[in-house]
XYZ file of C-alpha atoms in Angstrom:
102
model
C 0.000 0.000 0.000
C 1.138 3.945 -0.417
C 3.198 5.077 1.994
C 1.001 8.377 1.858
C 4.673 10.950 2.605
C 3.401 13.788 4.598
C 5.458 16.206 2.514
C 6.443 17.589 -0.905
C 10.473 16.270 -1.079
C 11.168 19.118 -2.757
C 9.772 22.393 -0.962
C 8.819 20.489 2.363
C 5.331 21.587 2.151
C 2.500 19.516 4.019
C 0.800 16.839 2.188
C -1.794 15.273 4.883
C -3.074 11.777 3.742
C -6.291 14.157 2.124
C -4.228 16.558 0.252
C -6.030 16.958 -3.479
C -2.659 18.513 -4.495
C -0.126 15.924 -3.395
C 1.752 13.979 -6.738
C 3.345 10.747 -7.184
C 5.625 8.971 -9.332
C 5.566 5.123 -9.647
C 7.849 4.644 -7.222
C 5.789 6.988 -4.977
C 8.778 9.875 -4.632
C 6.375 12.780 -3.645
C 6.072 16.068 -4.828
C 3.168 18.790 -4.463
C 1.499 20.147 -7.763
C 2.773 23.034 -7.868
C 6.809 22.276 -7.782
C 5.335 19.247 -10.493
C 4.171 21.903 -13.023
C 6.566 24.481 -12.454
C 9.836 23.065 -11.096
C 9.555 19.849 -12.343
C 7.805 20.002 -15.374
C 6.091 16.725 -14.629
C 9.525 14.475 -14.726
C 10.504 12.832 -11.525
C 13.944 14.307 -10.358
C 14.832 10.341 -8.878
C 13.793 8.040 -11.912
C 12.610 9.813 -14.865
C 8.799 9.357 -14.889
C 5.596 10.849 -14.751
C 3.420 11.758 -12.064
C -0.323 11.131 -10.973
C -2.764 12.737 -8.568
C -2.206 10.706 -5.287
C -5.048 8.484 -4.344
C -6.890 9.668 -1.234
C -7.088 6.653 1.248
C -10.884 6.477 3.114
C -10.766 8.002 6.679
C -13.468 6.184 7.662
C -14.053 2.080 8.095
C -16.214 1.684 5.251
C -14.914 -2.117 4.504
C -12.889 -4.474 5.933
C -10.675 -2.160 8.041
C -9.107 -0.617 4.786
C -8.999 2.991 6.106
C -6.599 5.470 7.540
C -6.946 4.684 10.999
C -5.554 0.858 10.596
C -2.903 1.577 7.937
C -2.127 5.831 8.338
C -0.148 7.841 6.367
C 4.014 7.642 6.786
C 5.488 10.337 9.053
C 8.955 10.029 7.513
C 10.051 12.883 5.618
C 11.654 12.896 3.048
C 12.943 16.489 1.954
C 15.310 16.147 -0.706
C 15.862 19.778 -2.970
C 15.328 19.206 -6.383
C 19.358 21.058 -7.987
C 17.160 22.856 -10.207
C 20.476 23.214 -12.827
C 21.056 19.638 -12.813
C 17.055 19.022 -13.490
C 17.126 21.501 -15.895
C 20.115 19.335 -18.093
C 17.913 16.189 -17.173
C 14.511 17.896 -18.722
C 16.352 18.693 -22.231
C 16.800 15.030 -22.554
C 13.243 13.882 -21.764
C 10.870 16.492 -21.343
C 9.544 15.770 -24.921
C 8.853 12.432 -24.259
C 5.558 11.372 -23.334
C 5.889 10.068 -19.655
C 4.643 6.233 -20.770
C 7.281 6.201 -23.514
C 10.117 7.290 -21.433
């Protein structure tokens, strides 16, 4: 299951298990929207991919204790600045790319 990171690893800000605006790659390296779009430029710094709205896991036991109070969100954070030169380098070689073809 998603680890759920409680924070953007690149600007640190707070991404609580219902944040709308929290993205992930598919190895689940977590970002907020708005460093995706405009730092970013929707490729993961760490593996090259694309990212995807974060599910929203159910706060409330609506089946078989799948829910946010038997498996919450991770409290490790992982705050890792993006080196926006050494992005930038990485974007000219893949930006164009479509993220399922890279």
């Amino acid at each position: 299951m998603l680890e759920l990171r409680p924070t953007c690893e690149h600007c640190d800000r707070a991404l609580p298990p219902e944040a709308t605006e929290a993205r992930i790659c598919s190895y689940e390296c977590t970002f907020c929207a708005e460093c995706v779009d405009s730092v970013l430029e929707n490729v993961c710094p760490n593996c090259g991919g694309g990212f995807t709205p974060r599910p929203i896991r159910p706060s409330v036991n609506w089946r078989a204790d799948n829910y946010l109070g038997k498996d919450p969100a991770s409290t490790v954070i992982k705050h890792k600045p993006v080196d926006v030169a050494a992005h930038a380098k990485f974007l000219a070689k893949i930006r164009d790319i479509p993220p399922e073809d890279r």
